[in-house]
Each structure stands twice: as structure tokens, then as C-alpha cells.
Amino acid sequence: MRERQTYVQAWGESNVIRFPRDAWIEQFPAPRETYPDVDVIPIEVSVVFTSLLNGRFDLYSVINLNVGPQSTLQLVVIGAVPADSDNTLFCLDSGTGRVLMLGVSNGTLEPVNATFKQFSEFLYHFAIFVRYDNGKQHRAQRASVLRSQLERIDPSAFADANSWWSVAFTKLESRMS
């Protein structure tokens, strides 16, 4: 288990925001072990994540999504894709602890990580990758190594070639120039 300060160092002292971890563990049915060990997430991580939302939803908004005649999925907004922060949200499934990507404009839902904890770990490792980026020459090779690390943390994140993380890493790994 990493200490809070380790995450803060990776993301930057002025680039973290607290989330109500203990309250959510009490309030939501998702198992405790699906939550990050610390109560902070990054504000921004390069091109993969932002918690700066200016659209229809605020950070930590609860969305009750009807997924069937008698079934509702309770989602908590934990961030967005920076390039489309009004329409592509990262949400915590409060029932299971997994992180899903919600396409607001078209109502799509796709898995991102099996748990919020794994999502946080991905953002941690990605931030370190970005911090030590030494240019395009070695980026693809470093991205491939990072993908291997992340696959060990959450294999399900890469199970579909069209998933969020698969597409992001395919782009990184193919950038040779």
C-alpha cells in the first residue's frame, strides 16, 4: 500500500483533490477494497483524465441511470476525458466499485477499470510516465513497458481492443515520431 504522499508526489502537490472516501465506503454498497487506499485523486493527468468539469455535471455528482425496466445504476462522476469533458465522464459504479466511461450525448457505457482503486493506480503510473517523458524517440517503447505493468494491475482494462486504455496505449505505442 502506497502512502498518500507518494500519490501526491506523482500527481503534484497542487494537482490533487480530495474525494469523500470514508463517506462513500459507508454510503455505497461497493466493497471497501474497491476504493483507493488514499482519499485523493489527481486534478489532471495529461490527456487521459481531468476532474475539472464545466459541463452539465459537477465532480461527484450522482447519476441514476436506468439500465432496464426495474434496474438503476447509481454512478458517481469522478472525472472526465480532457478532450471531451462535457460528454465523456469517468464514473464510479457505487454498487460494484468499478469505473465506467459514460458517453453523455449518446448514452453509452463502457468499462474502464475493474475497481476505482485500479483506476487510481493507472493514473498514478501514467503520471509518472508523463513526468519522465524524454521525448518522442523512446515514448513508444516506454508506453509498451507501462502497458505491461498496467495489465498486471487490471487485465480487464485491456481485454477489449477498443477499450479506453487499449486505444490510449495503441496511440502512444504507435507514435514513433
mmCIF file of N, CA and C in Angstrom, residues 21-121:
data_model
loop_
_atom_site.group_PDB
_atom_site.id
_atom_site.type_symbol
_atom_site.label_atom_id
_atom_site.label_comp_id
_atom_site.label_asym_id
_atom_site.label_seq_id
_atom_site.Cartn_x
_atom_site.Cartn_y
_atom_site.Cartn_z
ATOM 1 N N ARG A 21 -13.806 9.564 0.535
ATOM 2 C CA ARG A 21 -13.598 8.113 0.564
ATOM 3 C C ARG A 21 -14.378 7.435 1.694
ATOM 4 N N ASP A 22 -14.171 7.877 2.919
ATOM 5 C CA ASP A 22 -14.822 7.233 4.061
ATOM 6 C C ASP A 22 -16.341 7.322 3.978
ATOM 7 N N ALA A 23 -16.854 8.464 3.561
ATOM 8 C CA ALA A 23 -18.307 8.627 3.429
ATOM 9 C C ALA A 23 -18.857 7.690 2.355
ATOM 10 N N TRP A 24 -18.147 7.574 1.237
ATOM 11 C CA TRP A 24 -18.616 6.687 0.168
ATOM 12 C C TRP A 24 -18.590 5.225 0.606
ATOM 13 N N ILE A 25 -17.564 4.840 1.345
ATOM 14 C CA ILE A 25 -17.489 3.461 1.838
ATOM 15 C C ILE A 25 -18.692 3.167 2.727
ATOM 16 N N GLU A 26 -19.081 4.139 3.530
ATOM 17 C CA GLU A 26 -20.258 3.984 4.396
ATOM 18 C C GLU A 26 -21.563 4.018 3.606
ATOM 19 N N GLN A 27 -21.638 4.909 2.640
ATOM 20 C CA GLN A 27 -22.884 5.197 1.933
ATOM 21 C C GLN A 27 -23.204 4.204 0.821
ATOM 22 N N PHE A 28 -22.188 3.754 0.098
ATOM 23 C CA PHE A 28 -22.417 2.930 -1.092
ATOM 24 C C PHE A 28 -22.120 1.456 -0.820
ATOM 25 N N PRO A 29 -22.785 0.566 -1.560
ATOM 26 C CA PRO A 29 -22.574 -0.865 -1.335
ATOM 27 C C PRO A 29 -21.276 -1.441 -1.916
ATOM 28 N N ALA A 30 -20.535 -0.685 -2.713
ATOM 29 C CA ALA A 30 -19.282 -1.204 -3.279
ATOM 30 C C ALA A 30 -18.347 -1.636 -2.149
ATOM 31 N N PRO A 31 -17.686 -2.771 -2.302
ATOM 32 C CA PRO A 31 -16.775 -3.247 -1.251
ATOM 33 C C PRO A 31 -15.638 -2.257 -0.964
ATOM 34 N N ARG A 32 -15.247 -2.187 0.276
ATOM 35 C CA ARG A 32 -14.178 -1.288 0.734
ATOM 36 C C ARG A 32 -12.914 -1.448 -0.104
ATOM 37 N N GLU A 33 -12.560 -2.675 -0.443
ATOM 38 C CA GLU A 33 -11.304 -2.928 -1.160
ATOM 39 C C GLU A 33 -11.312 -2.425 -2.605
ATOM 40 N N THR A 34 -12.459 -1.981 -3.101
ATOM 41 C CA THR A 34 -12.504 -1.432 -4.461
ATOM 42 C C THR A 34 -12.114 0.043 -4.502
ATOM 43 N N TYR A 35 -11.986 0.667 -3.331
ATOM 44 C CA TYR A 35 -11.625 2.085 -3.248
ATOM 45 C C TYR A 35 -10.111 2.247 -3.153
ATOM 46 N N PRO A 36 -9.592 3.371 -3.650
ATOM 47 C CA PRO A 36 -8.167 3.651 -3.447
ATOM 48 C C PRO A 36 -7.842 3.680 -1.955
ATOM 49 N N ASP A 37 -6.587 3.432 -1.630
ATOM 50 C CA ASP A 37 -6.155 3.441 -0.232
ATOM 51 C C ASP A 37 -6.084 4.849 0.346
ATOM 52 N N VAL A 38 -6.098 5.845 -0.519
ATOM 53 C CA VAL A 38 -5.989 7.242 -0.092
ATOM 54 C C VAL A 38 -7.217 8.018 -0.557
ATOM 55 N N ASP A 39 -7.413 9.198 0.009
ATOM 56 C CA ASP A 39 -8.622 9.978 -0.275
ATOM 57 C C ASP A 39 -8.379 11.125 -1.250
ATOM 58 N N VAL A 40 -7.419 10.963 -2.152
ATOM 59 C CA VAL A 40 -7.148 11.990 -3.160
ATOM 60 C C VAL A 40 -7.103 11.365 -4.549
ATOM 61 N N ILE A 41 -7.474 12.183 -5.523
ATOM 62 C CA ILE A 41 -7.307 11.841 -6.930
ATOM 63 C C ILE A 41 -6.646 13.046 -7.593
ATOM 64 N N PRO A 42 -6.065 12.835 -8.767
ATOM 65 C CA PRO A 42 -5.444 13.982 -9.434
ATOM 66 C C PRO A 42 -6.496 14.925 -10.005
ATOM 67 N N ILE A 43 -6.102 16.167 -10.164
ATOM 68 C CA ILE A 43 -6.965 17.120 -10.858
ATOM 69 C C ILE A 43 -6.851 16.884 -12.356
ATOM 70 N N GLU A 44 -5.614 16.700 -12.819
ATOM 71 C CA GLU A 44 -5.403 16.402 -14.238
ATOM 72 C C GLU A 44 -4.226 15.446 -14.397
ATOM 73 N N VAL A 45 -4.345 14.551 -15.359
ATOM 74 C CA VAL A 45 -3.241 13.687 -15.765
ATOM 75 C C VAL A 45 -3.181 13.717 -17.280
ATOM 76 N N SER A 46 -2.379 14.613 -17.780
ATOM 77 C CA SER A 46 -2.113 14.744 -19.212
ATOM 78 C C SER A 46 -3.398 14.621 -20.026
ATOM 79 N N VAL A 47 -3.381 13.768 -21.029
ATOM 80 C CA VAL A 47 -4.513 13.642 -21.951
ATOM 81 C C VAL A 47 -5.526 12.588 -21.524
ATOM 82 N N VAL A 48 -5.314 11.922 -20.378
ATOM 83 C CA VAL A 48 -6.195 10.811 -20.021
ATOM 84 C C VAL A 48 -7.241 11.111 -18.952
ATOM 85 N N PHE A 49 -7.076 12.189 -18.179
ATOM 86 C CA PHE A 49 -8.007 12.403 -17.072
ATOM 87 C C PHE A 49 -8.024 13.862 -16.633
ATOM 88 N N THR A 50 -9.214 14.335 -16.308
ATOM 89 C CA THR A 50 -9.364 15.629 -15.641
ATOM 90 C C THR A 50 -10.532 15.547 -14.663
ATOM 91 N N SER A 51 -10.393 16.254 -13.561
ATOM 92 C CA SER A 51 -11.524 16.383 -12.635
ATOM 93 C C SER A 51 -12.099 17.796 -12.703
ATOM 94 N N LEU A 52 -11.617 18.573 -13.658
ATOM 95 C CA LEU A 52 -12.141 19.922 -13.891
ATOM 96 C C LEU A 52 -13.322 19.825 -14.851
ATOM 97 N N LEU A 53 -14.507 19.943 -14.315
ATOM 98 C CA LEU A 53 -15.721 19.782 -15.112
ATOM 99 C C LEU A 53 -16.471 21.102 -15.188
ATOM 100 N N ASN A 54 -16.869 21.461 -16.388
ATOM 101 C CA ASN A 54 -17.609 22.706 -16.590
ATOM 102 C C ASN A 54 -18.922 22.473 -17.323
ATOM 103 N N GLY A 55 -19.298 21.238 -17.467
ATOM 104 C CA GLY A 55 -20.488 20.917 -18.240
ATOM 105 C C GLY A 55 -21.716 20.735 -17.374
ATOM 106 N N ARG A 56 -22.539 19.823 -17.796
ATOM 107 C CA ARG A 56 -23.812 19.551 -17.147
ATOM 108 C C ARG A 56 -23.655 18.924 -15.761
ATOM 109 N N PHE A 57 -22.546 18.224 -15.554
ATOM 110 C CA PHE A 57 -22.338 17.508 -14.294
ATOM 111 C C PHE A 57 -21.156 18.081 -13.532
ATOM 112 N N ASP A 58 -21.284 18.089 -12.222
ATOM 113 C CA ASP A 58 -20.197 18.516 -11.346
ATOM 114 C C ASP A 58 -19.428 17.289 -10.878
ATOM 115 N N LEU A 59 -18.226 17.526 -10.404
ATOM 116 C CA LEU A 59 -17.442 16.460 -9.809
ATOM 117 C C LEU A 59 -18.209 15.901 -8.616
ATOM 118 N N TYR A 60 -18.313 14.597 -8.557
ATOM 119 C CA TYR A 60 -19.003 13.836 -7.514
ATOM 120 C C TYR A 60 -20.520 13.911 -7.609
ATOM 121 N N SER A 61 -21.037 14.393 -8.729
ATOM 122 C CA SER A 61 -22.486 14.318 -8.956
ATOM 123 C C SER A 61 -22.905 12.856 -9.001
ATOM 124 N N VAL A 62 -24.105 12.589 -8.534
ATOM 125 C CA VAL A 62 -24.663 11.237 -8.610
ATOM 126 C C VAL A 62 -25.621 11.191 -9.788
ATOM 127 N N ILE A 63 -25.442 10.183 -10.625
ATOM 128 C CA ILE A 63 -26.302 9.977 -11.788
ATOM 129 C C ILE A 63 -26.996 8.638 -11.607
ATOM 130 N N ASN A 64 -28.320 8.648 -11.597
ATOM 131 C CA ASN A 64 -29.085 7.409 -11.554
ATOM 132 C C ASN A 64 -29.482 7.062 -12.977
ATOM 133 N N LEU A 65 -28.854 6.031 -13.508
ATOM 134 C CA LEU A 65 -29.018 5.651 -14.902
ATOM 135 C C LEU A 65 -29.904 4.414 -15.000
ATOM 136 N N ASN A 66 -31.049 4.554 -15.666
ATOM 137 C CA ASN A 66 -31.925 3.407 -15.874
ATOM 138 C C ASN A 66 -31.300 2.479 -16.906
ATOM 139 N N VAL A 67 -31.100 1.225 -16.514
ATOM 140 C CA VAL A 67 -30.481 0.250 -17.412
ATOM 141 C C VAL A 67 -31.417 -0.913 -17.735
ATOM 142 N N GLY A 68 -32.638 -0.789 -17.350
ATOM 143 C CA GLY A 68 -33.631 -1.817 -17.617
ATOM 144 C C GLY A 68 -34.936 -1.418 -16.974
ATOM 145 N N PRO A 69 -35.973 -2.215 -17.197
ATOM 146 C CA PRO A 69 -37.286 -1.847 -16.671
ATOM 147 C C PRO A 69 -37.318 -1.693 -15.148
ATOM 148 N N GLN A 70 -36.516 -2.467 -14.444
ATOM 149 C CA GLN A 70 -36.534 -2.371 -12.984
ATOM 150 C C GLN A 70 -35.123 -2.289 -12.407
ATOM 151 N N SER A 71 -34.215 -1.711 -13.178
ATOM 152 C CA SER A 71 -32.830 -1.654 -12.734
ATOM 153 C C SER A 71 -32.236 -0.265 -12.954
ATOM 154 N N THR A 72 -31.617 0.246 -11.914
ATOM 155 C CA THR A 72 -30.969 1.552 -11.978
ATOM 156 C C THR A 72 -29.527 1.403 -11.526
ATOM 157 N N LEU A 73 -28.650 2.005 -12.279
ATOM 158 C CA LEU A 73 -27.233 2.017 -11.951
ATOM 159 C C LEU A 73 -26.919 3.377 -11.337
ATOM 160 N N GLN A 74 -26.411 3.377 -10.114
ATOM 161 C CA GLN A 74 -26.050 4.637 -9.469
ATOM 162 C C GLN A 74 -24.571 4.903 -9.726
ATOM 163 N N LEU A 75 -24.309 5.982 -10.463
ATOM 164 C CA LEU A 75 -22.945 6.356 -10.831
ATOM 165 C C LEU A 75 -22.560 7.652 -10.132
ATOM 166 N N VAL A 76 -21.285 7.759 -9.774
ATOM 167 C CA VAL A 76 -20.750 8.982 -9.184
ATOM 168 C C VAL A 76 -19.671 9.504 -10.131
ATOM 169 N N VAL A 77 -19.816 10.733 -10.575
ATOM 170 C CA VAL A 77 -18.856 11.330 -11.506
ATOM 171 C C VAL A 77 -17.543 11.590 -10.767
ATOM 172 N N ILE A 78 -16.454 10.982 -11.270
ATOM 173 C CA ILE A 78 -15.140 11.178 -10.639
ATOM 174 C C ILE A 78 -14.157 11.892 -11.562
ATOM 175 N N GLY A 79 -14.584 12.206 -12.783
ATOM 176 C CA GLY A 79 -13.708 12.918 -13.707
ATOM 177 C C GLY A 79 -14.216 12.800 -15.125
ATOM 178 N N ALA A 80 -13.346 13.170 -16.065
ATOM 179 C CA ALA A 80 -13.732 13.157 -17.474
ATOM 180 C C ALA A 80 -12.496 13.008 -18.351
ATOM 181 N N VAL A 81 -12.765 12.754 -19.615
ATOM 182 C CA VAL A 81 -11.710 12.744 -20.625
ATOM 183 C C VAL A 81 -11.441 14.206 -20.980
ATOM 184 N N PRO A 82 -10.213 14.678 -20.853
ATOM 185 C CA PRO A 82 -9.929 16.101 -21.072
ATOM 186 C C PRO A 82 -10.392 16.649 -22.423
ATOM 187 N N ALA A 83 -10.267 15.869 -23.469
ATOM 188 C CA ALA A 83 -10.632 16.354 -24.803
ATOM 189 C C ALA A 83 -12.138 16.505 -24.988
ATOM 190 N N ASP A 84 -12.938 15.907 -24.095
ATOM 191 C CA ASP A 84 -14.392 15.949 -24.234
ATOM 192 C C ASP A 84 -15.048 15.918 -22.850
ATOM 193 N N SER A 85 -14.633 16.825 -21.991
ATOM 194 C CA SER A 85 -15.047 16.762 -20.587
ATOM 195 C C SER A 85 -16.535 17.005 -20.345
ATOM 196 N N ASP A 86 -17.240 17.561 -21.315
ATOM 197 C CA ASP A 86 -18.684 17.745 -21.158
ATOM 198 C C ASP A 86 -19.460 16.464 -21.458
ATOM 199 N N ASN A 87 -18.904 15.617 -22.302
ATOM 200 C CA ASN A 87 -19.658 14.465 -22.803
ATOM 201 C C ASN A 87 -19.088 13.097 -22.470
ATOM 202 N N THR A 88 -17.845 13.018 -22.004
ATOM 203 C CA THR A 88 -17.243 11.714 -21.729
ATOM 204 C C THR A 88 -16.732 11.703 -20.295
ATOM 205 N N LEU A 89 -17.515 11.081 -19.422
ATOM 206 C CA LEU A 89 -17.260 11.113 -17.983
ATOM 207 C C LEU A 89 -16.734 9.784 -17.468
ATOM 208 N N PHE A 90 -15.852 9.864 -16.486
ATOM 209 C CA PHE A 90 -15.450 8.686 -15.725
ATOM 210 C C PHE A 90 -16.357 8.636 -14.506
ATOM 211 N N CYS A 91 -16.981 7.479 -14.293
ATOM 212 C CA CYS A 91 -17.935 7.346 -13.195
ATOM 213 C C CYS A 91 -17.637 6.113 -12.358
ATOM 214 N N LEU A 92 -17.808 6.258 -11.067
ATOM 215 C CA LEU A 92 -17.719 5.146 -10.138
ATOM 216 C C LEU A 92 -19.090 4.489 -10.065
ATOM 217 N N ASP A 93 -19.139 3.195 -10.306
ATOM 218 C CA ASP A 93 -20.366 2.429 -10.109
ATOM 219 C C ASP A 93 -20.459 2.184 -8.604
ATOM 220 N N SER A 94 -21.381 2.860 -7.944
ATOM 221 C CA SER A 94 -21.450 2.812 -6.484
ATOM 222 C C SER A 94 -21.836 1.433 -5.950
ATOM 223 N N GLY A 95 -22.345 0.575 -6.804
ATOM 224 C CA GLY A 95 -22.726 -0.762 -6.372
ATOM 225 C C GLY A 95 -21.599 -1.771 -6.413
ATOM 226 N N THR A 96 -20.684 -1.594 -7.372
ATOM 227 C CA THR A 96 -19.622 -2.588 -7.560
ATOM 228 C C THR A 96 -18.221 -2.053 -7.308
ATOM 229 N N GLY A 97 -18.040 -0.738 -7.436
ATOM 230 C CA GLY A 97 -16.721 -0.147 -7.282
ATOM 231 C C GLY A 97 -15.930 -0.048 -8.570
ATOM 232 N N ARG A 98 -16.519 -0.495 -9.673
ATOM 233 C CA ARG A 98 -15.784 -0.398 -10.944
ATOM 234 C C ARG A 98 -15.902 1.022 -11.493
ATOM 235 N N VAL A 99 -15.013 1.354 -12.426
ATOM 236 C CA VAL A 99 -15.053 2.657 -13.082
ATOM 237 C C VAL A 99 -15.528 2.451 -14.509
ATOM 238 N N LEU A 100 -16.526 3.238 -14.881
ATOM 239 C CA LEU A 100 -17.131 3.160 -16.207
ATOM 240 C C LEU A 100 -16.995 4.503 -16.900
ATOM 241 N N MET A 101 -16.986 4.463 -18.224
ATOM 242 C CA MET A 101 -16.976 5.691 -19.015
ATOM 243 C C MET A 101 -18.386 5.891 -19.550
ATOM 244 N N LEU A 102 -18.958 7.043 -19.227
ATOM 245 C CA LEU A 102 -20.309 7.370 -19.663
ATOM 246 C C LEU A 102 -20.237 8.374 -20.801
ATOM 247 N N GLY A 103 -20.765 7.988 -21.953
ATOM 248 C CA GLY A 103 -20.915 8.916 -23.068
ATOM 249 C C GLY A 103 -22.237 9.631 -22.886
ATOM 250 N N VAL A 104 -22.197 10.850 -22.406
ATOM 251 C CA VAL A 104 -23.407 11.588 -22.035
ATOM 252 C C VAL A 104 -24.307 11.825 -23.239
ATOM 253 N N SER A 105 -23.744 12.245 -24.351
ATOM 254 C CA SER A 105 -24.569 12.610 -25.508
ATOM 255 C C SER A 105 -25.241 11.416 -26.168
ATOM 256 N N ASN A 106 -24.605 10.247 -26.112
ATOM 257 C CA ASN A 106 -25.200 9.084 -26.779
ATOM 258 C C ASN A 106 -25.616 7.974 -25.820
ATOM 259 N N GLY A 107 -25.437 8.184 -24.535
ATOM 260 C CA GLY A 107 -25.889 7.219 -23.538
ATOM 261 C C GLY A 107 -25.102 5.927 -23.472
ATOM 262 N N THR A 108 -23.881 5.923 -23.982
ATOM 263 C CA THR A 108 -23.082 4.698 -23.942
ATOM 264 C C THR A 108 -22.384 4.548 -22.597
ATOM 265 N N LEU A 109 -22.098 3.314 -22.268
ATOM 266 C CA LEU A 109 -21.415 2.992 -21.029
ATOM 267 C C LEU A 109 -20.389 1.918 -21.345
ATOM 268 N N GLU A 110 -19.136 2.153 -20.975
ATOM 269 C CA GLU A 110 -18.115 1.131 -21.224
ATOM 270 C C GLU A 110 -17.213 0.989 -20.012
ATOM 271 N N PRO A 111 -16.760 -0.232 -19.758
ATOM 272 C CA PRO A 111 -15.871 -0.444 -18.620
ATOM 273 C C PRO A 111 -14.505 0.197 -18.848
ATOM 274 N N VAL A 112 -13.947 0.768 -17.790
ATOM 275 C CA VAL A 112 -12.610 1.362 -17.844
ATOM 276 C C VAL A 112 -11.663 0.549 -16.967
ATOM 277 N N ASN A 113 -12.007 0.407 -15.695
ATOM 278 C CA ASN A 113 -11.218 -0.401 -14.764
ATOM 279 C C ASN A 113 -12.155 -1.200 -13.874
ATOM 280 N N ALA A 114 -11.670 -2.340 -13.415
ATOM 281 C CA ALA A 114 -12.479 -3.224 -12.581
ATOM 282 C C ALA A 114 -12.798 -2.608 -11.225
ATOM 283 N N THR A 115 -11.915 -1.717 -10.741
ATOM 284 C CA THR A 115 -12.166 -1.036 -9.470
ATOM 285 C C THR A 115 -11.659 0.402 -9.531
ATOM 286 N N PHE A 116 -12.194 1.223 -8.655
ATOM 287 C CA PHE A 116 -11.731 2.601 -8.506
ATOM 288 C C PHE A 116 -10.265 2.595 -8.061
ATOM 289 N N LYS A 117 -9.899 1.646 -7.221
ATOM 290 C CA LYS A 117 -8.516 1.527 -6.762
ATOM 291 C C LYS A 117 -7.578 1.302 -7.949
ATOM 292 N N GLN A 118 -7.946 0.407 -8.857
ATOM 293 C CA GLN A 118 -7.110 0.144 -10.032
ATOM 294 C C GLN A 118 -7.056 1.367 -10.947
ATOM 295 N N PHE A 119 -8.159 2.072 -11.078
ATOM 296 C CA PHE A 119 -8.175 3.297 -11.876
ATOM 297 C C PHE A 119 -7.183 4.307 -11.301
ATOM 298 N N SER A 120 -7.198 4.469 -9.991
ATOM 299 C CA SER A 120 -6.273 5.372 -9.317
ATOM 300 C C SER A 120 -4.823 4.943 -9.556
ATOM 301 N N GLU A 121 -4.575 3.649 -9.508
ATOM 302 C CA GLU A 121 -3.227 3.134 -9.777
ATOM 303 C C GLU A 121 -2.796 3.428 -11.214
#
